[in-house]
Amino acid sequence: MADSALDLTLDGPALTAWLVDFPSESGTEKPLADAIEAALRTLPHLTVDRHGNNVVARTHLGRAERVVLAGHIDTVPIADNVPSRLDEKGVLWGCGTSDMKSGVAVQLRIAATVPEPNRDLTFVFYDNEEVAAHLNGLGHVADAHPDWIEGDFAVLLEPSDAQVEGGCQGTLRVILRTEGERAHSARSWMGSNAVHAAAPILARLAAYEPRRPVIDGLEYHEGLNAVRIEGGVANNVIPDACAVTVNYRYAPDRTAEEALAHVREVFADCEIAEFTVDDHSGAALPGLSHPAAAAFMAAVGGTPQPKFGWTDVSRFGALGVPAVNYGPGDALYAHKRDEHVVVDRITHCERRLHAWLTA
Amino acid sequence: MADSALDLTLDGPALTAWLVDFPSESGTEKPLADAIEAALRTLPHLTVDRHGNNVVARTHLGRAERVVLAGHIDTVPIADNVPSRLDEKGVLWGCGTSDMKSGVAVQLRIAATVPEPNRDLTFVFYDNEEVAAHLNGLGHVADAHPDWIEGDFAVLLEPSDAQVEGGCQGTLRVILRTEGERAHSARSWMGSNAVHAAAPILARLAAYEPRRPVIDGLEYHEGLNAVRIEGGVANNVIPDACAVTVNYRYAPDRTAEEALAHVREVFADCEIAEFTVDDHSGAALPGLSHPAAAAFMAAVGGTPQPKFGWTDVSRFGALGVPAVNYGPGDALYAHKRDEHVVVDRITHCERRLHAWLTA
């Protein structure tokens, strides 16, 4: 592990390496949160608050707009890929290089180098993003201190390959159960087959045509899929129960209520004995038409992309704060043994954000 | 446990009680096989052979026909229901009373009391019927000494409530696997859903109209059913595999080959990646048109019933020996804690068989 004092004069790549070499698997973030809090407290233009292992730092310049820059400080378990290693091609390897200590390094660089931003800034460093939703530090802060993370626009520095990814799709998981009546399979007419009763459910799924709505210029792509199916008692028994787990990924022009109503409608005539909502996280609009977002897009350039997966931008969406993903890492390598980041991207992201906030 | 010497002068009910009180769970039949062999060897009109814990005794009178009377000597595990108990209503309670020590008692009574039958007789007492098919003693004898169990007609003294149950349906179990390609469920169009690919399989099953052919006057009733379905990797992954286990119960006018061809045809256009035969036991014709069977029916009376479940009569069928089930027990109580037999039925079955074999 590196020295526990965080040096904010390091450049973005060096800061990323320092953060990677300071392990912070989910649940063990306290030492890193301590180091970040201590470093931020040395910056006179910021007030610093702490809730658990979540650190929030803010400017209070009375600007017309406030922008939130947020990132999680935890990583998935290390897989023999710490300490970090910088190769001769300018690629930094190691756990968290992409997801998302390079993004956290950019946050820290902006905090340290932009004392008088053109928009008020809020920096959020939070824990437990890589584990269960109920542990998520951003969620805890949103519940306990929603005022700490208020803003007009938020940038989550999750890996997006230095491209802007707007909003995120929602995800709804339901379990559809069919019922039957057990009987010996030699006398099947004495019972009723719950697996056969699931035939219309699979037929609806197989025939489903997902929407691809365009929102704020981004084309989303929905999906309605069985992710699990399970039924059966024994090889000679007619099954009396079958469960199909269905995941609906939906575009951010649908509310959570509309998404649920849609799924109920798709399976309305399927004779489902029990319809259970197993998990539901709403979508988030990209919010690219907001003035702060438009200025952000102009500053960072490129063509925004829709975000298909669910991310914490949805938590900002729920608070009424439009949010995008924009970070130097590449999501394709997140959670992998060969996780890495191109160090030029770290510098690139920092420069673009710097330009946006000082123009 | 009772005295280990088997007394063939006991009447049917007393013999049943003696056999029930002599535990012989599957795998532990040797002492009982020893006792049966010793008792049969005292009968001068029989030759006795032994293979493992299977005992075969035969007359050699040069009759025009030979009849086989067969029964298994093992039971399912005892469930606090041994020793046996005879209640005031003439019901004998205990493990094996129905399935099928009452039938074995009838076999032993006929062996002891019919020294000059009108048809040559073969008595088969075998082990391991209640466990895996490959352990079944009748199968072992059929493989090692098929000549020992040759005959024109066979009666299996399995519980049939003193009614004749003809032949048995075959049972074929196949596993139908569909394939897809994994992808994150947020980007489902990057993969291919194996559970959705199983939709046509379930549709065929739900729409299937089973045959009810009449054979030798008995109406059989087929069935084609999913007994298991399983698919899924994780809640956010498009499944790349799904397996549907299908059980086809078929009437004895179909050979094993025809049954398999039929199932292949039902699912012919279902894009099945792998079609596996997991288990297959052929059907057995009732053979009620055979002269020996006709005489048997005339002697025992009643209306024969089709046997829907698979039984060891199929093993005789495979050897070209028509076979029926006819025993004093009631199959509804087999394998149950409250297993029992009405003792009058034991006497009834013995008398009817006696009449048939001495007329």
XYZ file of C-alpha atoms in Angstrom:
718
model
C 0.000 0.000 0.000
C 1.140 3.539 -0.750
C 1.771 6.148 1.885
C -1.630 6.972 3.305
C -1.323 10.729 2.648
C -2.892 11.669 -0.662
C -0.840 14.187 -2.647
C -3.135 16.335 -4.809
C -0.195 17.801 -6.706
C 0.304 14.498 -8.555
C -0.961 14.481 -12.142
C -3.998 12.439 -13.171
C -2.159 9.252 -14.221
C 0.086 9.280 -11.133
C -2.901 9.924 -8.908
C -4.729 7.003 -10.543
C -1.754 4.703 -9.877
C -1.619 5.880 -6.262
C -5.355 5.152 -5.830
C -5.049 1.693 -7.426
C -2.150 0.887 -5.128
C -4.362 1.802 -2.163
C -6.745 -1.203 -2.094
C -10.384 -0.410 -1.382
C -12.491 -3.443 -2.162
C -16.158 -2.931 -1.313
C -16.582 -2.899 2.458
C -12.979 -1.831 3.140
C -13.136 1.776 1.912
C -12.604 3.535 5.242
C -8.822 4.167 4.964
C -9.235 5.549 1.445
C -12.218 7.700 2.464
C -10.081 9.010 5.357
C -7.251 9.890 2.972
C -9.599 11.634 0.524
C -11.335 13.580 3.298
C -7.991 14.701 4.769
C -6.690 15.839 1.384
C -9.863 17.757 0.531
C -9.855 19.494 3.911
C -6.565 21.133 2.934
C -8.385 22.983 0.117
C -9.765 26.263 1.482
C -12.339 26.751 -1.326
C -14.248 23.602 -0.322
C -16.465 22.651 2.593
C -16.228 18.965 3.380
C -18.939 16.695 4.820
C -18.810 13.041 5.660
C -21.477 10.374 6.079
C -20.118 6.893 6.776
C -17.347 6.361 4.240
C -18.857 8.867 1.856
C -17.173 12.244 1.410
C -18.913 15.286 -0.101
C -17.008 18.503 -0.866
C -18.609 21.701 -2.172
C -17.826 25.189 -3.360
C -20.167 27.971 -2.259
C -19.551 30.746 -4.763
C -23.179 31.679 -5.385
C -23.000 30.672 -9.048
C -26.203 30.400 -11.096
C -25.742 26.662 -11.563
C -24.357 23.804 -9.518
C -22.718 20.742 -11.050
C -22.100 17.443 -9.257
C -19.049 15.280 -10.089
C -19.491 11.849 -8.543
C -17.543 8.602 -8.343
C -17.365 5.480 -6.242
C -14.132 4.681 -4.441
C -14.601 0.933 -4.067
C -13.474 -1.809 -6.450
C -14.391 -5.427 -7.095
C -12.032 -7.946 -5.437
C -8.414 -7.695 -6.516
C -7.398 -10.467 -8.944
C -3.596 -10.547 -8.714
C -3.640 -7.175 -10.463
C -2.373 -4.836 -7.756
C -0.020 -2.964 -7.520
C -0.557 -1.096 -10.764
C 1.870 -1.292 -13.677
C 2.440 1.343 -16.352
C 3.664 -0.156 -19.597
C 5.787 1.439 -22.289
C 2.705 2.194 -24.416
C 1.184 4.432 -21.781
C -1.343 1.915 -20.492
C -1.869 1.608 -16.753
C -2.876 -1.878 -15.601
C -4.531 -2.911 -12.352
C -7.754 -3.375 -10.387
C -9.785 -0.179 -10.541
C -7.736 1.516 -13.264
C -10.861 1.649 -15.424
C -13.673 1.209 -12.891
C -13.156 3.819 -11.631
C -10.093 5.137 -9.861
C -9.061 6.986 -13.005
C -12.400 8.811 -12.779
C -11.853 9.494 -9.069
C -8.393 10.857 -9.926
C -10.014 13.290 -12.388
C -12.499 14.388 -9.699
C -9.643 15.030 -7.270
C -7.640 16.915 -9.892
C -10.580 19.227 -10.657
C -11.193 19.743 -6.929
C -7.550 20.697 -6.433
C -7.018 22.814 -9.548
C -10.275 24.724 -10.085
C -10.719 26.937 -7.010
C -13.012 29.381 -8.824
C -15.197 27.387 -11.200
C -17.826 29.096 -13.370
C -20.469 26.819 -11.821
C -20.613 25.796 -8.180
C -19.192 22.302 -7.773
C -20.105 19.347 -5.606
C -17.713 16.391 -5.413
C -19.131 13.091 -4.182
C -16.875 10.136 -3.298
C -18.941 7.146 -2.201
C -18.587 3.533 -1.158
C -20.121 0.134 -1.931
C -21.160 0.687 -5.535
C -19.952 -2.756 -6.611
C -22.180 -4.698 -4.217
C -25.851 -4.813 -3.249
C -27.947 -1.736 -4.042
C -28.992 -1.286 -0.413
C -25.331 -0.776 0.577
C -24.635 1.869 -2.064
C -23.111 4.972 -0.443
C -24.639 7.406 -2.942
C -28.042 6.019 -2.004
C -27.236 6.466 1.688
C -26.216 10.098 1.170
C -29.307 10.727 -0.965
C -31.473 9.373 1.846
C -29.700 11.059 4.785
C -28.561 14.364 3.269
C -30.295 15.001 -0.053
C -29.280 18.666 0.162
C -25.582 17.693 -0.048
C -26.030 16.392 -3.580
C -28.483 18.895 -5.009
C -27.527 20.315 -8.374
C -28.565 21.283 -11.893
C -26.556 18.593 -13.639
C -24.383 15.662 -12.612
C -21.454 13.889 -14.206
C -20.702 10.371 -13.025
C -17.081 9.548 -13.858
C -17.823 5.877 -14.560
C -15.824 4.307 -17.408
C -17.318 5.481 -20.711
C -14.180 5.554 -22.851
C -14.099 9.355 -22.626
C -17.440 9.547 -24.441
C -20.591 11.027 -22.981
C -23.205 8.399 -22.206
C -26.575 9.914 -21.511
C -29.032 8.825 -18.843
C -29.586 5.130 -18.360
C -32.211 2.515 -19.040
C -34.348 1.202 -16.216
C -34.355 -2.417 -15.124
C -37.373 -4.301 -13.845
C -37.226 -7.942 -12.798
C -40.428 -9.886 -12.276
C -41.047 -13.537 -11.465
C -43.996 -15.099 -13.246
C -45.244 -18.270 -11.601
C -47.615 -20.766 -13.133
C -49.411 -23.438 -11.184
C -50.559 -26.953 -11.922
C -51.382 -30.104 -10.059
C -49.005 -32.961 -9.358
C -49.680 -36.445 -10.679
C -47.621 -39.472 -11.612
C -46.404 -38.938 -15.177
C -47.836 -42.358 -16.103
C -51.283 -40.883 -15.360
C -50.652 -37.306 -16.446
C -54.323 -36.597 -17.130
C -54.916 -36.789 -13.369
C -52.833 -33.630 -12.953
C -52.119 -30.351 -14.701
C -48.704 -29.367 -16.043
C -47.352 -26.023 -14.786
C -44.436 -26.108 -17.260
C -46.870 -26.436 -20.159
C -48.800 -23.533 -18.622
C -45.663 -21.408 -19.110
C -45.799 -21.928 -22.900
C -47.709 -18.667 -23.555
C -45.180 -16.734 -21.449
C -42.270 -17.980 -23.545
C -44.280 -17.386 -26.717
C -44.832 -13.710 -25.760
C -41.136 -13.319 -24.958
C -39.996 -14.940 -28.195
C -42.325 -12.745 -30.250
C -41.637 -9.498 -28.371
C -40.441 -6.557 -30.462
C -38.403 -4.184 -28.273
C -38.746 -0.423 -28.710
C -35.835 1.762 -29.793
C -37.003 5.262 -28.895
C -34.881 8.342 -29.591
C -34.632 10.668 -26.589
C -32.591 13.888 -26.629
C -31.045 12.585 -29.842
C -29.952 9.263 -28.289
C -31.347 5.980 -29.541
C -32.109 3.649 -26.658
C -32.731 -0.069 -27.106
C -35.089 -1.938 -24.828
C -35.198 -5.658 -24.089
C -37.643 -8.088 -22.505
C -35.986 -11.378 -21.633
C -36.341 -14.503 -19.595
C -33.163 -14.695 -17.526
C -34.177 -17.862 -15.680
C -36.749 -20.608 -15.883
C -37.255 -23.394 -13.390
C -39.846 -26.088 -12.948
C -40.034 -29.757 -12.053
C -40.333 -32.083 -9.094
C -39.020 -35.465 -10.206
C -38.615 -37.317 -13.478
C -41.935 -39.120 -13.069
C -44.073 -36.326 -11.643
C -46.169 -33.748 -13.492
C -44.814 -30.389 -12.239
C -47.194 -28.272 -10.185
C -45.073 -25.115 -10.336
C -42.924 -23.249 -12.811
C -41.208 -19.863 -12.435
C -39.985 -17.635 -15.234
C -37.789 -14.705 -14.208
C -38.143 -11.865 -16.696
C -35.918 -8.802 -16.981
C -37.292 -5.716 -18.703
C -34.724 -3.077 -19.627
C -36.554 0.071 -20.609
C -35.780 3.442 -22.087
C -35.971 6.593 -19.935
C -39.136 7.884 -21.591
C -41.000 5.389 -19.399
C -41.568 5.859 -15.716
C -41.183 2.914 -13.365
C -44.991 2.698 -13.115
C -45.390 2.692 -16.895
C -42.724 0.009 -17.244
C -44.488 -2.248 -14.752
C -47.862 -1.653 -16.392
C -46.354 -2.538 -19.770
C -44.979 -5.855 -18.502
C -48.301 -6.714 -16.884
C -50.000 -6.002 -20.182
C -47.600 -8.157 -22.222
C -48.449 -11.188 -20.076
C -52.059 -10.231 -19.348
C -53.632 -13.340 -20.896
C -51.010 -15.857 -19.717
C -52.840 -17.273 -16.683
C -50.092 -16.334 -14.277
C -50.783 -17.580 -10.751
C -48.364 -15.163 -9.111
C -46.732 -12.011 -10.502
C -43.898 -10.820 -8.244
C -41.755 -7.712 -8.672
C -38.323 -8.982 -7.648
C -36.277 -5.849 -8.341
C -36.893 -2.462 -9.906
C -34.577 0.462 -10.596
C -35.960 3.294 -12.685
C -34.464 4.816 -15.804
C -32.835 8.240 -15.976
C -33.335 10.787 -18.725
C -30.140 11.998 -20.384
C -31.091 15.616 -19.714
C -28.872 16.757 -22.575
C -31.219 19.648 -23.370
C -30.442 21.282 -20.026
C -28.217 24.420 -20.509
C -25.496 23.048 -18.233
C -25.519 19.771 -20.162
C -25.426 21.562 -23.506
C -22.400 23.576 -22.368
C -20.843 20.361 -21.091
C -21.371 18.625 -24.451
C -19.896 21.616 -26.276
C -16.826 21.509 -24.032
C -16.149 17.767 -24.065
C -17.112 17.238 -27.723
C -17.888 13.953 -29.384
C -21.282 12.380 -30.022
C -23.208 11.371 -26.941
C -24.166 7.725 -26.664
C -27.141 6.179 -24.918
C -26.348 4.225 -21.764
C -28.057 0.842 -21.927
C -27.051 -0.526 -18.543
C -28.338 0.808 -15.269
C -25.929 3.092 -13.391
C -26.025 5.473 -10.464
C -27.053 8.314 -12.786
C -30.510 6.943 -12.078
C -30.149 7.983 -8.423
C -29.567 11.552 -9.581
C -32.494 11.233 -11.966
C -34.698 10.241 -9.027
C -33.584 13.439 -7.252
C -34.466 15.486 -10.326
C -30.852 16.007 -11.367
C -30.120 15.177 -15.026
C -26.928 13.135 -15.209
C -24.497 11.582 -17.669
C -21.629 9.141 -17.516
C -18.277 10.533 -18.615
C -15.038 8.922 -17.521
C -11.641 7.865 -18.867
C -11.984 4.094 -18.300
C -13.290 1.506 -20.757
C -16.267 -0.418 -19.390
C -15.327 -3.462 -21.461
C -12.394 -4.117 -19.137
C -14.133 -3.343 -15.866
C -14.090 -6.241 -13.347
C -11.524 -8.129 -15.403
C -8.112 -9.393 -14.509
C -6.667 -7.417 -17.429
C -8.370 -4.190 -16.391
C -6.480 -1.148 -17.671
C -6.773 2.469 -18.716
C -4.992 4.471 -21.420
C -3.367 7.239 -19.380
C -3.834 9.834 -22.127
C -7.588 9.469 -21.609
C -7.227 10.485 -17.966
C -5.449 13.678 -18.970
C -7.935 14.217 -21.785
C -10.993 13.971 -19.518
C -9.429 16.230 -16.920
C -8.630 18.883 -19.559
C -12.133 18.813 -21.019
C -13.811 19.144 -17.656
C -11.364 21.864 -16.699
C -12.182 23.764 -19.882
C -15.928 23.424 -19.301
C -15.691 24.681 -15.723
C -13.372 27.591 -16.356
C -14.578 28.895 -19.724
C -37.282 -60.946 12.999
C -39.156 -64.218 12.693
C -37.544 -67.604 12.862
C -35.504 -67.895 9.682
C -37.098 -71.200 8.610
C -39.995 -70.584 6.260
C -42.989 -72.811 6.948
C -44.919 -73.473 3.724
C -47.844 -75.021 5.615
C -48.890 -71.579 6.865
C -51.904 -70.107 5.074
C -51.554 -67.082 2.777
C -52.256 -64.357 5.372
C -49.971 -65.965 7.970
C -47.254 -66.428 5.369
C -47.584 -62.751 4.388
C -47.203 -61.693 8.021
C -44.138 -63.939 8.377
C -42.582 -62.401 5.262
C -43.321 -58.833 6.410
C -41.725 -59.604 9.774
C -38.598 -60.755 7.941
C -37.173 -57.387 6.759
C -35.737 -57.331 3.244
C -35.189 -53.757 2.176
C -33.543 -53.486 -1.233
C -29.911 -54.579 -0.977
C -30.477 -56.740 2.109
C -32.475 -59.598 0.536
C -29.933 -62.399 1.033
C -31.342 -63.899 4.270
C -34.847 -63.954 2.821
C -33.614 -65.415 -0.495
C -31.821 -68.102 1.545
C -35.024 -68.925 3.456
C -37.105 -69.112 0.264
C -34.531 -71.271 -1.511
C -34.315 -73.655 1.458
C -38.088 -73.983 1.689
C -38.513 -74.601 -2.047
C -35.778 -77.250 -2.036
C -37.957 -79.334 0.297
C -40.559 -79.637 -2.515
C -39.719 -82.689 -4.665
C -41.755 -81.554 -7.679
C -39.572 -78.482 -8.209
C -36.029 -77.905 -9.433
C -34.455 -74.847 -7.838
C -31.846 -72.510 -9.322
C -30.202 -69.479 -7.845
C -28.460 -66.437 -9.332
C -27.325 -63.872 -6.775
C -30.285 -63.339 -4.477
C -32.720 -64.462 -7.139
C -34.409 -67.849 -6.788
C -36.093 -69.682 -9.679
C -38.091 -72.897 -9.117
C -39.675 -74.951 -11.903
C -41.833 -77.984 -12.576
C -40.845 -80.244 -15.476
C -44.023 -82.114 -16.291
C -43.864 -81.789 -20.056
C -47.099 -79.759 -20.202
C -48.081 -77.996 -23.421
C -47.739 -74.593 -21.815
C -45.514 -72.994 -19.216
C -46.651 -70.187 -16.937
C -44.334 -67.907 -14.947
C -45.373 -66.515 -11.552
C -42.993 -63.750 -10.530
C -42.517 -61.372 -7.627
C -39.855 -59.261 -6.035
C -38.836 -59.971 -2.458
C -37.450 -56.532 -1.570
C -39.319 -53.630 -0.022
C -38.806 -49.912 0.232
C -37.272 -48.768 3.555
C -39.303 -49.651 6.626
C -41.165 -46.651 8.073
C -41.934 -47.658 11.659
C -44.377 -50.176 10.189
C -42.749 -53.517 11.032
C -43.604 -55.922 12.627
C -46.927 -56.424 10.923
C -50.228 -55.997 12.729
C -53.522 -57.727 11.927
C -56.518 -55.672 12.985
C -59.992 -56.856 13.945
C -61.340 -56.040 10.476
C -59.028 -58.515 8.761
C -56.542 -55.920 7.499
C -52.826 -56.687 7.771
C -50.641 -53.583 8.216
C -46.924 -53.213 7.581
C -44.132 -52.538 5.111
C -44.499 -54.852 2.121
C -48.004 -56.071 2.958
C -49.219 -54.655 -0.350
C -45.992 -54.296 -2.363
C -45.587 -57.199 -2.516
C -45.072 -59.781 0.175
C -48.743 -60.762 -0.039
C -48.084 -61.608 -3.705
C -44.941 -63.543 -2.780
C -46.985 -65.462 -0.194
C -49.440 -66.448 -2.939
C -46.547 -67.626 -5.131
C -45.178 -69.730 -2.285
C -48.622 -71.189 -1.533
C -49.105 -72.236 -5.162
C -45.598 -73.709 -5.240
C -46.325 -75.739 -2.128
C -49.890 -76.826 -2.878
C -49.996 -77.513 -6.630
C -47.538 -80.365 -7.259
C -49.234 -81.399 -10.507
C -50.375 -78.202 -12.288
C -52.128 -78.386 -15.654
C -49.416 -76.090 -17.033
C -45.754 -76.262 -16.202
C -44.897 -73.596 -13.651
C -41.912 -71.340 -13.099
C -41.637 -69.352 -9.881
C -39.318 -66.349 -9.861
C -38.368 -64.546 -6.647
C -36.063 -61.602 -7.339
C -34.317 -58.723 -5.624
C -33.806 -54.974 -6.029
C -37.021 -54.084 -7.796
C -37.527 -50.939 -5.731
C -34.231 -49.321 -6.689
C -32.332 -48.495 -9.881
C -33.263 -50.473 -12.998
C -29.710 -51.747 -13.489
C -29.862 -53.521 -10.104
C -33.160 -55.288 -10.817
C -32.797 -59.036 -10.172
C -35.316 -60.056 -12.835
C -33.205 -58.166 -15.354
C -30.076 -59.944 -14.118
C -31.719 -63.367 -14.479
C -33.056 -62.405 -17.942
C -29.517 -61.491 -18.989
C -27.655 -64.416 -17.406
C -30.176 -67.264 -17.706
C -32.982 -66.303 -20.108
C -33.929 -70.011 -20.373
C -34.852 -70.057 -16.663
C -37.730 -67.652 -17.247
C -39.022 -68.820 -20.606
C -42.770 -69.333 -20.780
C -46.003 -68.806 -22.681
C -47.521 -66.364 -20.219
C -46.427 -64.614 -17.059
C -48.257 -63.296 -14.031
C -46.493 -60.664 -11.947
C -48.037 -60.626 -8.468
C -47.605 -56.859 -8.057
C -50.409 -55.092 -6.175
C -53.376 -54.717 -8.525
C -56.227 -54.957 -6.024
C -56.963 -58.523 -7.199
C -57.814 -57.197 -10.670
C -55.979 -58.161 -13.836
C -53.925 -55.290 -15.224
C -52.732 -55.992 -18.727
C -49.339 -55.173 -20.163
C -47.831 -51.812 -19.375
C -47.111 -48.544 -21.076
C -43.584 -47.706 -22.088
C -41.677 -44.742 -20.723
C -39.196 -42.660 -22.670
C -37.370 -39.718 -21.158
C -35.534 -37.298 -23.396
C -33.706 -34.062 -22.646
C -34.170 -31.339 -25.234
C -31.516 -28.650 -25.053
C -31.664 -25.297 -26.772
C -28.683 -23.033 -27.214
C -28.181 -19.301 -27.329
C -25.426 -16.817 -26.726
C -24.738 -15.009 -23.467
C -24.902 -11.237 -23.268
C -25.589 -8.676 -20.575
C -29.363 -8.340 -20.305
C -28.972 -4.555 -20.734
C -27.691 -5.283 -24.261
C -29.769 -8.357 -25.007
C -29.577 -7.895 -28.787
C -25.872 -8.777 -28.550
C -26.842 -12.319 -27.513
C -29.475 -14.928 -28.212
C -31.911 -16.232 -25.609
C -31.962 -20.029 -25.162
C -35.049 -19.878 -22.911
C -36.986 -18.054 -25.624
C -35.734 -20.721 -28.034
C -37.585 -23.285 -25.903
C -40.934 -21.570 -26.577
C -41.816 -23.869 -29.518
C -41.039 -26.937 -27.384
C -43.497 -25.852 -24.693
C -46.022 -24.873 -27.356
C -45.882 -28.413 -28.854
C -46.270 -29.944 -25.401
C -49.192 -27.710 -24.441
C -50.986 -28.484 -27.708
C -50.232 -32.225 -27.734
C -53.232 -34.556 -27.974
C -52.341 -37.910 -26.407
C -53.575 -41.133 -28.016
C -55.928 -43.515 -26.207
C -55.635 -46.706 -28.249
C -57.625 -49.836 -27.404
C -55.473 -52.971 -27.365
C -56.859 -56.436 -26.503
C -59.943 -54.605 -25.247
C -57.977 -52.352 -22.882
C -57.943 -48.594 -23.343
C -54.490 -47.187 -22.767
C -53.819 -43.493 -22.247
C -50.601 -41.902 -23.407
C -48.978 -38.715 -22.181
C -46.226 -36.375 -23.357
C -45.078 -34.065 -20.608
C -42.314 -31.757 -19.546
C -41.237 -33.043 -16.140
C -38.460 -30.484 -15.716
C -37.258 -27.256 -17.263
C -34.131 -25.394 -16.362
C -32.331 -22.423 -17.822
C -30.507 -19.308 -16.673
C -27.104 -18.057 -15.635
C -27.650 -14.915 -13.575
C -30.349 -12.285 -13.239
C -28.610 -9.922 -15.682
C -27.376 -12.420 -18.270
C -29.157 -13.669 -21.386
C -29.214 -17.484 -20.940
C -27.160 -19.471 -23.423
C -28.684 -22.850 -22.502
C -32.051 -24.290 -21.564
C -33.008 -27.929 -20.974
C -36.503 -29.386 -21.087
C -36.872 -32.937 -19.772
C -39.776 -34.649 -21.498
C -41.401 -37.917 -20.471
C -43.369 -39.849 -23.069
C -45.610 -42.611 -21.702
C -46.762 -44.724 -24.608
C -49.187 -47.526 -25.268
C -47.905 -51.039 -26.053
C -48.901 -50.863 -29.724
C -45.748 -48.824 -30.216
C -42.271 -50.282 -30.187
C -39.468 -48.451 -28.445
C -38.147 -47.362 -31.845
C -41.521 -46.070 -32.934
C -41.923 -44.165 -29.682
C -38.579 -42.458 -30.107
C -39.314 -41.639 -33.744
C -42.652 -40.136 -32.702
C -41.042 -37.839 -30.117
C -38.392 -36.754 -32.621
C -41.167 -35.924 -35.055
C -43.200 -33.904 -32.528
C -40.226 -31.619 -31.926
C -38.774 -31.811 -35.442
C -39.009 -28.086 -36.207
C -38.027 -26.828 -32.748
C -34.353 -26.043 -33.436
C -33.113 -28.358 -30.711
C -29.344 -28.165 -30.264
C -29.093 -31.511 -28.470
C -31.608 -34.346 -28.231
C -30.597 -36.852 -25.540
C -32.354 -40.098 -24.647
C -32.011 -40.116 -20.856
C -34.003 -43.273 -20.109
C -36.108 -45.716 -22.071
C -38.115 -48.748 -20.999
C -40.363 -50.329 -23.587
C -44.048 -51.095 -23.301
C -45.503 -54.593 -22.935
C -48.541 -55.905 -24.766
C -51.255 -57.290 -22.512
C -51.260 -60.588 -24.441
C -54.821 -61.279 -23.303
C -55.618 -63.022 -26.604
C -53.117 -65.787 -25.834
C -54.942 -69.051 -24.920
C -53.186 -69.271 -21.549
C -54.177 -65.691 -20.794
C -57.777 -66.280 -21.904
C -57.998 -69.260 -19.591
C -56.437 -67.187 -16.845
C -58.992 -64.407 -17.336
C -61.821 -66.927 -17.295
C -60.507 -68.373 -14.032
C -59.813 -65.147 -12.171
C -62.816 -63.244 -13.501
C -63.395 -59.515 -13.430
C -62.685 -56.957 -16.152
C -59.052 -56.491 -17.042
C -57.664 -52.972 -16.699
C -54.855 -51.342 -18.642
C -51.644 -50.746 -16.685
C -50.515 -47.159 -17.230
C -47.316 -47.243 -15.230
C -44.233 -49.173 -16.225
C -43.688 -52.490 -14.421
C -41.514 -55.558 -14.776
C -44.097 -57.148 -17.080
C -42.182 -55.189 -19.705
C -39.122 -57.369 -19.074
C -41.225 -60.422 -19.940
C -42.583 -58.575 -22.948
C -39.030 -58.001 -24.146
C -38.454 -61.775 -23.882
C -41.582 -62.437 -25.934
C -43.647 -63.564 -22.940
C -47.052 -61.849 -22.610
C -47.557 -60.793 -19.017
C -50.120 -59.276 -16.664
C -50.144 -57.867 -13.161
C -52.394 -59.699 -10.722
C -51.857 -59.471 -7.006
C -53.742 -59.019 -3.728
C -52.214 -55.677 -2.699
C -53.519 -52.211 -3.468
C -50.977 -50.066 -5.329
C -52.430 -46.896 -3.812
C -50.887 -47.850 -0.471
C -47.555 -49.085 -1.761
C -44.516 -47.255 -0.311
C -46.655 -45.593 2.316
C -46.418 -45.664 6.068
C -50.011 -46.931 6.250
C -49.358 -49.749 3.770
C -51.786 -52.622 4.271
C -53.575 -55.516 2.597
C -57.049 -56.940 3.098
C -56.241 -60.551 4.019
C -59.322 -61.920 2.241
C -57.747 -60.741 -1.010
C -54.693 -62.906 -0.384
C -56.880 -65.980 -0.008
C -58.992 -64.897 -2.986
C -56.004 -64.560 -5.320
C -54.532 -67.848 -4.176
C -57.856 -69.659 -4.799
C -58.283 -68.181 -8.276
C -54.755 -69.073 -9.334
C -55.180 -72.514 -7.839
C -58.406 -73.042 -9.795
C -56.779 -71.902 -13.037
C -53.796 -74.190 -12.614
C -55.719 -77.301 -11.568
C -58.872 -77.070 -13.721
